[in-house]
Amino acid sequence: MPSGRGGERREFVVLIACLVASVLLFAFGGRLDVGWVPKAEVFLLWPAEETRRFLEDLSSLRGQNEQLRSEIAHLRQERALLLRAGAENERLRRTLEFAAPRAATLRPARVLGVFGEPWALSYQIEGGIDRGFRVGEAVVAPEGLIGRVTAVGADESTVALLSDPGLAVACEVLPSGARGTVRFKVEERPALYLAHVPLTDTVRVGDVVVTSGASTLFPEGLPVGFVTRLGRDPDGLLQEIEVRPAAPLTRLREVFVVVGTERLRPWQLPPTSEPHAGARADSLRADSLRAAKAAKAKAEAFRP
C-alpha cells in the first residue's frame, strides 16, 4: 500500500505541474520571447546532425576508396603489360643482331611450355609439320645452342634441351682446340660436362665451348657454354670439365629452329664494329660472339 500511495502522489504532482504550466502559458504566452526555441532546437539536435554528416562522409569516402582500388588494380595490370613489352623489346633487339649460318633458314618459334623436374629437360614450341620442322633439327637462341627437335606434331614440336642426359653434342674448346662431347650428367653434381678430353689437352676455366662441326646436326662454331670447373674423372684418365650453358635455358620465350640442317656451314656473325652492338650486349654474349668468330676463322684456315 505505501508504494501505491507514492505512485499516486507522483502522478498528482505531475498533473498539478502541467496545469500550472498551462495556466502560465495562457496568461503570459503572448508576452514571452520565443527566440530561444530555435537555439535550443539547434543545441539539442546538433549531435544527431553531426552524426548524420559523419555517416554521409564515411559512405562517400568508402565509394572513393573502392574507385581508387579499381584504378590501382588497372594501373598494375598496365604496368605488368609494359614490363612484359619492355622485356620482349629487349629480346627482339638482341635477336636483330643474331645471324644464321650460310645456306640455312632460321624459323622463329614461341616457347609454349618447359618440362622437367628438378631441372628443365624439354620445351614444347609452337610450330610443327605446318612450319616444316623435322626431327633432328638444331634449335638455337641468340646466346647459343639450345638443343634439337625430338618430336614433331601438326602444329607443335618437342625440343630436347642441353640439360637432357640423352642429348650429346660434339664440341671443342677455344682457344686450345681440345675436342670432346658435351652431355648433361645427373650424378653427384648435376651439370653439363665436356667428356672424352685427355689430360694432355689444355683447358682453362673461362674458355669458350663451341660446336666442333663433327656432328651433322649442329653448325660449326655455335656457342654452347663456358668452362667453369676442371677436375679428373673417377678413373683418373680423362678430364672432368664442367660447362655452364651460354643460353638461359629456363628463361627463354622465343627460339629458332635451324631448317635445312644438311646444308649447314659455319655460323655467321654480325659485324662486331657496329657502334651500338657493344653497348647493348652483355659480357656473356660478347664472349660467345668472339668464340664463334674464332671457330669460323679456324675452320676457314683448315678448309682445303
CSV table of C-alpha atoms in Angstrom, one decimal:
chain,number,residue,atom,x,y,z
A,1,MET,CA,0.0,0.0,0.0
A,2,PRO,CA,2.8,2.5,0.7
A,3,SER,CA,4.2,2.0,-2.8
A,4,GLY,CA,0.7,2.6,-4.3
A,5,ARG,CA,0.3,5.8,-2.4
A,6,GLY,CA,3.7,7.0,-3.5
A,7,GLY,CA,2.8,6.4,-7.2
A,8,GLU,CA,-0.5,8.3,-6.8
A,9,ARG,CA,1.4,11.2,-5.2
A,10,ARG,CA,3.8,11.4,-8.2
A,11,GLU,CA,1.0,11.3,-10.7
A,12,PHE,CA,-0.8,14.1,-8.8
A,13,VAL,CA,2.3,16.3,-8.7
A,14,VAL,CA,2.9,15.8,-12.4
A,15,LEU,CA,-0.8,16.7,-13.1
A,16,ILE,CA,-0.6,19.9,-10.9
A,17,ALA,CA,2.7,20.9,-12.7
A,18,CYS,CA,1.1,20.5,-16.1
A,19,LEU,CA,-2.0,22.6,-15.0
A,20,VAL,CA,0.2,25.3,-13.6
A,21,ALA,CA,2.3,25.4,-16.9
A,22,SER,CA,-0.9,25.6,-18.9
A,23,VAL,CA,-2.2,28.5,-16.9
A,24,LEU,CA,1.0,30.3,-17.1
A,25,LEU,CA,1.2,29.8,-20.9
A,26,PHE,CA,-2.4,31.1,-21.3
A,27,ALA,CA,-1.8,34.0,-19.1
A,28,PHE,CA,1.7,35.1,-20.2
A,29,GLY,CA,2.2,33.3,-23.5
A,30,GLY,CA,1.7,36.3,-25.7
A,31,ARG,CA,4.4,38.3,-23.8
A,32,LEU,CA,7.1,35.6,-23.7
A,33,ASP,CA,10.2,35.8,-26.0
A,34,VAL,CA,10.3,32.6,-28.0
A,35,GLY,CA,13.6,33.4,-29.8
A,36,TRP,CA,15.4,30.9,-27.6
A,37,VAL,CA,13.4,28.0,-29.0
A,38,PRO,CA,15.3,27.6,-32.4
A,39,LYS,CA,18.6,28.0,-30.5
A,40,ALA,CA,17.5,25.2,-28.1
A,41,GLU,CA,16.5,23.1,-31.0
A,42,VAL,CA,19.8,23.6,-32.7
A,43,PHE,CA,21.6,22.8,-29.5
A,44,LEU,CA,19.6,19.6,-28.9
A,45,LEU,CA,19.8,18.4,-32.5
A,46,TRP,CA,23.5,19.2,-33.1
A,47,PRO,CA,24.8,15.7,-32.1
A,48,ALA,CA,22.4,14.0,-34.4
A,49,GLU,CA,23.2,16.4,-37.3
A,50,GLU,CA,26.9,15.8,-36.8
A,51,THR,CA,26.4,12.1,-36.7
A,52,ARG,CA,24.4,12.2,-40.0
A,53,ARG,CA,27.2,14.2,-41.7
A,54,PHE,CA,29.8,11.8,-40.4
A,55,LEU,CA,28.0,8.8,-41.8
A,56,GLU,CA,27.5,10.6,-45.2
A,57,ASP,CA,31.2,11.5,-45.4
A,58,LEU,CA,32.1,7.9,-44.4
A,59,SER,CA,29.9,6.5,-47.2
A,60,SER,CA,31.4,8.9,-49.7
A,61,LEU,CA,34.9,8.0,-48.7
A,62,ARG,CA,34.1,4.3,-49.0
A,63,GLY,CA,32.9,4.8,-52.5
A,64,GLN,CA,36.1,6.8,-53.4
A,65,ASN,CA,38.2,4.1,-51.8
A,66,GLU,CA,36.6,1.4,-54.0
A,67,GLN,CA,37.1,3.6,-57.1
A,68,LEU,CA,40.8,4.1,-56.2
A,69,ARG,CA,41.3,0.4,-55.6
A,70,SER,CA,39.9,-0.3,-59.0
A,71,GLU,CA,42.2,2.3,-60.7
A,72,ILE,CA,45.2,0.9,-58.8
A,73,ALA,CA,44.4,-2.6,-60.0
A,74,HIS,CA,44.1,-1.4,-63.6
A,75,LEU,CA,47.4,0.5,-63.4
A,76,ARG,CA,49.1,-2.6,-62.0
A,77,GLN,CA,47.9,-4.6,-65.0
A,78,GLU,CA,49.1,-1.9,-67.4
A,79,ARG,CA,52.5,-1.8,-65.6
A,80,ALA,CA,52.8,-5.6,-65.9
A,81,LEU,CA,52.0,-5.4,-69.6
A,82,LEU,CA,54.5,-2.6,-70.1
A,83,LEU,CA,57.2,-4.5,-68.3
A,84,ARG,CA,56.5,-7.6,-70.4
A,85,ALA,CA,56.6,-5.5,-73.6
A,86,GLY,CA,59.9,-4.0,-72.5
A,87,ALA,CA,61.4,-7.4,-71.9
A,88,GLU,CA,60.1,-8.6,-75.3
A,89,ASN,CA,61.6,-5.5,-76.9
A,90,GLU,CA,65.0,-6.2,-75.4
A,91,ARG,CA,64.8,-9.8,-76.6
A,92,LEU,CA,64.0,-8.7,-80.1
A,93,ARG,CA,66.8,-6.1,-80.1
A,94,ARG,CA,69.2,-8.9,-79.3
A,95,THR,CA,67.6,-11.1,-81.9
A,96,LEU,CA,68.2,-8.5,-84.6
A,97,GLU,CA,72.0,-8.9,-84.1
A,98,PHE,CA,71.6,-12.7,-84.5
A,99,ALA,CA,72.6,-14.1,-87.8
A,100,ALA,CA,72.0,-17.5,-89.4
A,101,PRO,CA,74.6,-19.9,-90.9
A,102,ARG,CA,75.0,-19.7,-94.6
A,103,ALA,CA,72.6,-21.8,-96.7
A,104,ALA,CA,70.3,-22.4,-93.7
A,105,THR,CA,67.0,-20.9,-92.6
A,106,LEU,CA,66.1,-19.8,-89.1
A,107,ARG,CA,62.4,-20.0,-88.3
A,108,PRO,CA,61.3,-18.4,-85.0
A,109,ALA,CA,59.1,-20.3,-82.6
A,110,ARG,CA,57.4,-19.3,-79.4
A,111,VAL,CA,58.1,-21.5,-76.3
A,112,LEU,CA,54.7,-22.9,-75.1
A,113,GLY,CA,55.9,-24.9,-72.1
A,114,VAL,CA,59.0,-26.0,-70.2
A,115,PHE,CA,59.0,-29.6,-68.8
A,116,GLY,CA,61.3,-31.5,-66.5
A,117,GLU,CA,62.0,-31.8,-62.8
A,118,PRO,CA,64.0,-30.7,-60.9
A,119,TRP,CA,65.6,-29.0,-64.0
A,120,ALA,CA,64.3,-28.2,-67.4
A,121,LEU,CA,64.6,-31.1,-69.9
A,122,SER,CA,62.5,-30.1,-72.8
A,123,TYR,CA,60.5,-27.4,-74.5
A,124,GLN,CA,57.1,-27.5,-76.2
A,125,ILE,CA,57.3,-25.0,-79.0
A,126,GLU,CA,54.8,-23.5,-81.4
A,127,GLY,CA,55.0,-25.0,-84.9
A,128,GLY,CA,55.4,-28.4,-86.4
A,129,ILE,CA,54.7,-30.0,-89.7
A,130,ASP,CA,52.9,-26.8,-90.7
A,131,ARG,CA,56.1,-24.9,-90.3
A,132,GLY,CA,58.3,-27.5,-92.0
A,133,PHE,CA,60.1,-28.6,-88.8
A,134,ARG,CA,61.7,-32.1,-88.8
A,135,VAL,CA,63.1,-34.3,-86.1
A,136,GLY,CA,66.8,-33.8,-85.5
A,137,GLU,CA,67.0,-30.1,-86.5
A,138,ALA,CA,69.0,-27.8,-84.3
A,139,VAL,CA,67.3,-25.2,-82.0
A,140,VAL,CA,69.2,-22.1,-81.1
A,141,ALA,CA,68.9,-18.7,-79.4
A,142,PRO,CA,70.9,-15.5,-79.8
A,143,GLU,CA,73.2,-16.6,-77.0
A,144,GLY,CA,73.9,-20.0,-78.4
A,145,LEU,CA,72.7,-23.6,-78.8
A,146,ILE,CA,69.5,-24.8,-77.0
A,147,GLY,CA,69.0,-28.4,-78.2
A,148,ARG,CA,67.4,-30.3,-81.0
A,149,VAL,CA,63.9,-31.2,-82.2
A,150,THR,CA,62.9,-34.7,-81.0
A,151,ALA,CA,59.2,-34.9,-81.9
A,152,VAL,CA,57.1,-33.0,-84.5
A,153,GLY,CA,53.3,-32.7,-84.4
A,154,ALA,CA,50.8,-30.9,-86.6
A,155,ASP,CA,51.3,-27.5,-85.0
A,156,GLU,CA,53.6,-28.2,-82.0
A,157,SER,CA,57.1,-29.7,-81.5
A,158,THR,CA,59.2,-31.0,-78.7
A,159,VAL,CA,62.8,-29.9,-78.2
A,160,ALA,CA,65.3,-31.8,-76.1
A,161,LEU,CA,67.4,-29.3,-74.2
A,162,LEU,CA,71.1,-29.5,-73.5
A,163,SER,CA,70.1,-30.4,-69.9
A,164,ASP,CA,68.6,-33.6,-71.2
A,165,PRO,CA,71.0,-36.5,-70.4
A,166,GLY,CA,70.1,-38.2,-73.7
A,167,LEU,CA,71.4,-35.3,-75.8
A,168,ALA,CA,75.1,-35.3,-76.8
A,169,VAL,CA,76.9,-32.5,-78.8
A,170,ALA,CA,80.3,-32.7,-80.4
A,171,CYS,CA,82.2,-29.6,-79.2
A,172,GLU,CA,85.7,-28.1,-79.0
A,173,VAL,CA,87.3,-25.7,-76.5
A,174,LEU,CA,88.6,-22.3,-77.7
A,175,PRO,CA,91.3,-21.3,-78.0
A,176,SER,CA,93.1,-24.6,-77.3
A,177,GLY,CA,91.0,-26.7,-79.8
A,178,ALA,CA,90.5,-29.6,-77.4
A,179,ARG,CA,87.6,-31.7,-78.6
A,180,GLY,CA,85.0,-33.7,-76.7
A,181,THR,CA,81.3,-34.4,-76.2
A,182,VAL,CA,79.1,-32.2,-74.1
A,183,ARG,CA,76.5,-34.1,-72.2
A,184,PHE,CA,74.4,-33.5,-69.0
A,185,LYS,CA,75.2,-35.8,-66.1
A,186,VAL,CA,72.9,-36.3,-63.1
A,187,GLU,CA,75.4,-37.8,-60.7
A,188,GLU,CA,76.7,-36.1,-57.5
A,189,ARG,CA,77.0,-32.7,-59.2
A,190,PRO,CA,74.2,-32.4,-61.9
A,191,ALA,CA,75.6,-30.2,-64.7
A,192,LEU,CA,76.8,-30.1,-68.3
A,193,TYR,CA,80.2,-31.8,-68.8
A,194,LEU,CA,82.6,-31.9,-71.6
A,195,ALA,CA,83.7,-35.6,-71.8
A,196,HIS,CA,86.4,-37.6,-73.5
A,197,VAL,CA,89.1,-34.9,-73.2
A,198,PRO,CA,92.6,-36.3,-72.5
A,199,LEU,CA,94.6,-34.9,-69.6
A,200,THR,CA,97.2,-33.7,-72.0
A,201,ASP,CA,94.9,-31.2,-73.7
A,202,THR,CA,95.0,-27.7,-72.3
A,203,VAL,CA,91.7,-26.4,-70.9
A,204,ARG,CA,91.3,-23.4,-68.6
A,205,VAL,CA,88.4,-22.0,-66.6
A,206,GLY,CA,86.6,-19.4,-68.7
A,207,ASP,CA,87.4,-21.0,-72.0
A,208,VAL,CA,84.5,-21.0,-74.5
A,209,VAL,CA,83.0,-24.3,-75.7
A,210,VAL,CA,81.5,-24.3,-79.2
A,211,THR,CA,80.2,-26.9,-81.6
A,212,SER,CA,83.0,-28.5,-83.5
A,213,GLY,CA,81.2,-29.3,-86.7
A,214,ALA,CA,81.9,-33.0,-86.3
A,215,SER,CA,78.1,-33.6,-85.9
A,216,THR,CA,75.8,-33.2,-88.9
A,217,LEU,CA,73.0,-31.8,-86.7
A,218,PHE,CA,74.7,-28.6,-85.4
A,219,PRO,CA,76.5,-25.9,-87.3
A,220,GLU,CA,80.2,-25.3,-86.6
A,221,GLY,CA,81.3,-22.6,-84.2
A,222,LEU,CA,78.0,-22.2,-82.4
A,223,PRO,CA,78.5,-21.2,-78.7
A,224,VAL,CA,77.5,-23.9,-76.2
A,225,GLY,CA,78.8,-22.7,-72.9
A,226,PHE,CA,81.8,-21.7,-70.8
A,227,VAL,CA,84.2,-23.8,-68.7
A,228,THR,CA,83.5,-23.3,-65.0
A,229,ARG,CA,85.4,-26.1,-63.2
A,230,LEU,CA,88.2,-28.6,-64.0
A,231,GLY,CA,88.9,-31.9,-62.5
A,232,ARG,CA,89.5,-35.6,-63.3
A,233,ASP,CA,87.0,-38.3,-64.0
A,234,PRO,CA,86.7,-41.1,-61.4
A,235,ASP,CA,89.1,-43.3,-63.4
A,236,GLY,CA,91.7,-40.5,-63.5
A,237,LEU,CA,92.4,-41.0,-67.2
A,238,LEU,CA,90.4,-38.1,-68.6
A,239,GLN,CA,89.5,-34.6,-67.6
A,240,GLU,CA,86.2,-33.7,-65.9
A,241,ILE,CA,85.2,-30.4,-67.4
A,242,GLU,CA,82.1,-28.7,-66.1
A,243,VAL,CA,80.4,-26.3,-68.6
A,244,ARG,CA,77.9,-23.5,-67.9
A,245,PRO,CA,75.3,-23.1,-70.8
A,246,ALA,CA,75.7,-20.0,-72.8
A,247,ALA,CA,71.9,-19.6,-73.2
A,248,PRO,CA,69.5,-19.2,-70.3
A,249,LEU,CA,67.6,-22.5,-70.8
A,250,THR,CA,64.8,-21.7,-68.3
A,251,ARG,CA,64.2,-18.1,-69.2
A,252,LEU,CA,63.8,-18.2,-73.0
A,253,ARG,CA,60.5,-17.1,-74.6
A,254,GLU,CA,61.4,-17.4,-78.2
A,255,VAL,CA,63.8,-19.8,-80.0
A,256,PHE,CA,64.9,-20.5,-83.6
A,257,VAL,CA,64.7,-23.8,-85.4
A,258,VAL,CA,67.5,-24.2,-87.9
A,259,VAL,CA,65.8,-25.6,-91.1
A,260,GLY,CA,68.0,-27.2,-93.7
A,261,THR,CA,70.4,-28.9,-91.4
A,262,GLU,CA,72.1,-30.9,-94.1
A,263,ARG,CA,73.3,-27.7,-95.8
A,264,LEU,CA,74.8,-26.0,-92.8
A,265,ARG,CA,78.1,-24.2,-92.9
A,266,PRO,CA,80.0,-22.3,-90.2
A,267,TRP,CA,77.8,-20.0,-88.1
A,268,GLN,CA,77.8,-16.4,-89.4
A,269,LEU,CA,78.3,-13.5,-87.1
A,270,PRO,CA,77.0,-9.9,-87.1
A,271,PRO,CA,79.7,-7.2,-87.6
A,272,THR,CA,81.5,-6.5,-84.3
A,273,SER,CA,82.3,-3.0,-85.4
A,274,GLU,CA,78.7,-1.8,-85.1
A,275,PRO,CA,78.7,1.2,-82.7
A,276,HIS,CA,75.5,0.2,-81.0
A,277,ALA,CA,76.2,-3.5,-80.6
A,278,GLY,CA,78.8,-3.4,-77.9
A,279,ALA,CA,76.7,-1.1,-75.7
A,280,ARG,CA,73.7,-3.4,-75.7
A,281,ALA,CA,75.5,-6.8,-75.5
A,282,ASP,CA,76.3,-8.2,-72.1
A,283,SER,CA,79.6,-10.0,-71.4
A,284,LEU,CA,78.2,-13.4,-72.0
A,285,ARG,CA,77.0,-12.6,-75.5
A,286,ALA,CA,80.3,-10.8,-76.3
A,287,ASP,CA,82.3,-13.8,-75.3
A,288,SER,CA,80.0,-16.1,-77.3
A,289,LEU,CA,80.4,-13.9,-80.5
A,290,ARG,CA,84.2,-13.8,-80.2
A,291,ALA,CA,84.4,-17.5,-79.7
A,292,ALA,CA,82.2,-18.3,-82.6
A,293,LYS,CA,84.2,-15.9,-84.8
A,294,ALA,CA,87.4,-17.6,-83.8
A,295,ALA,CA,85.9,-21.0,-84.6
A,296,LYS,CA,84.8,-19.8,-88.0
A,297,ALA,CA,88.3,-18.4,-88.8
A,298,LYS,CA,89.9,-21.6,-87.8
A,299,ALA,CA,87.5,-23.6,-90.0
A,300,GLU,CA,88.3,-21.3,-92.9
A,301,ALA,CA,92.0,-21.8,-92.4
A,302,PHE,CA,91.8,-25.6,-92.4
A,303,ARG,CA,89.3,-25.8,-95.3
A,304,PRO,CA,91.0,-27.3,-98.4
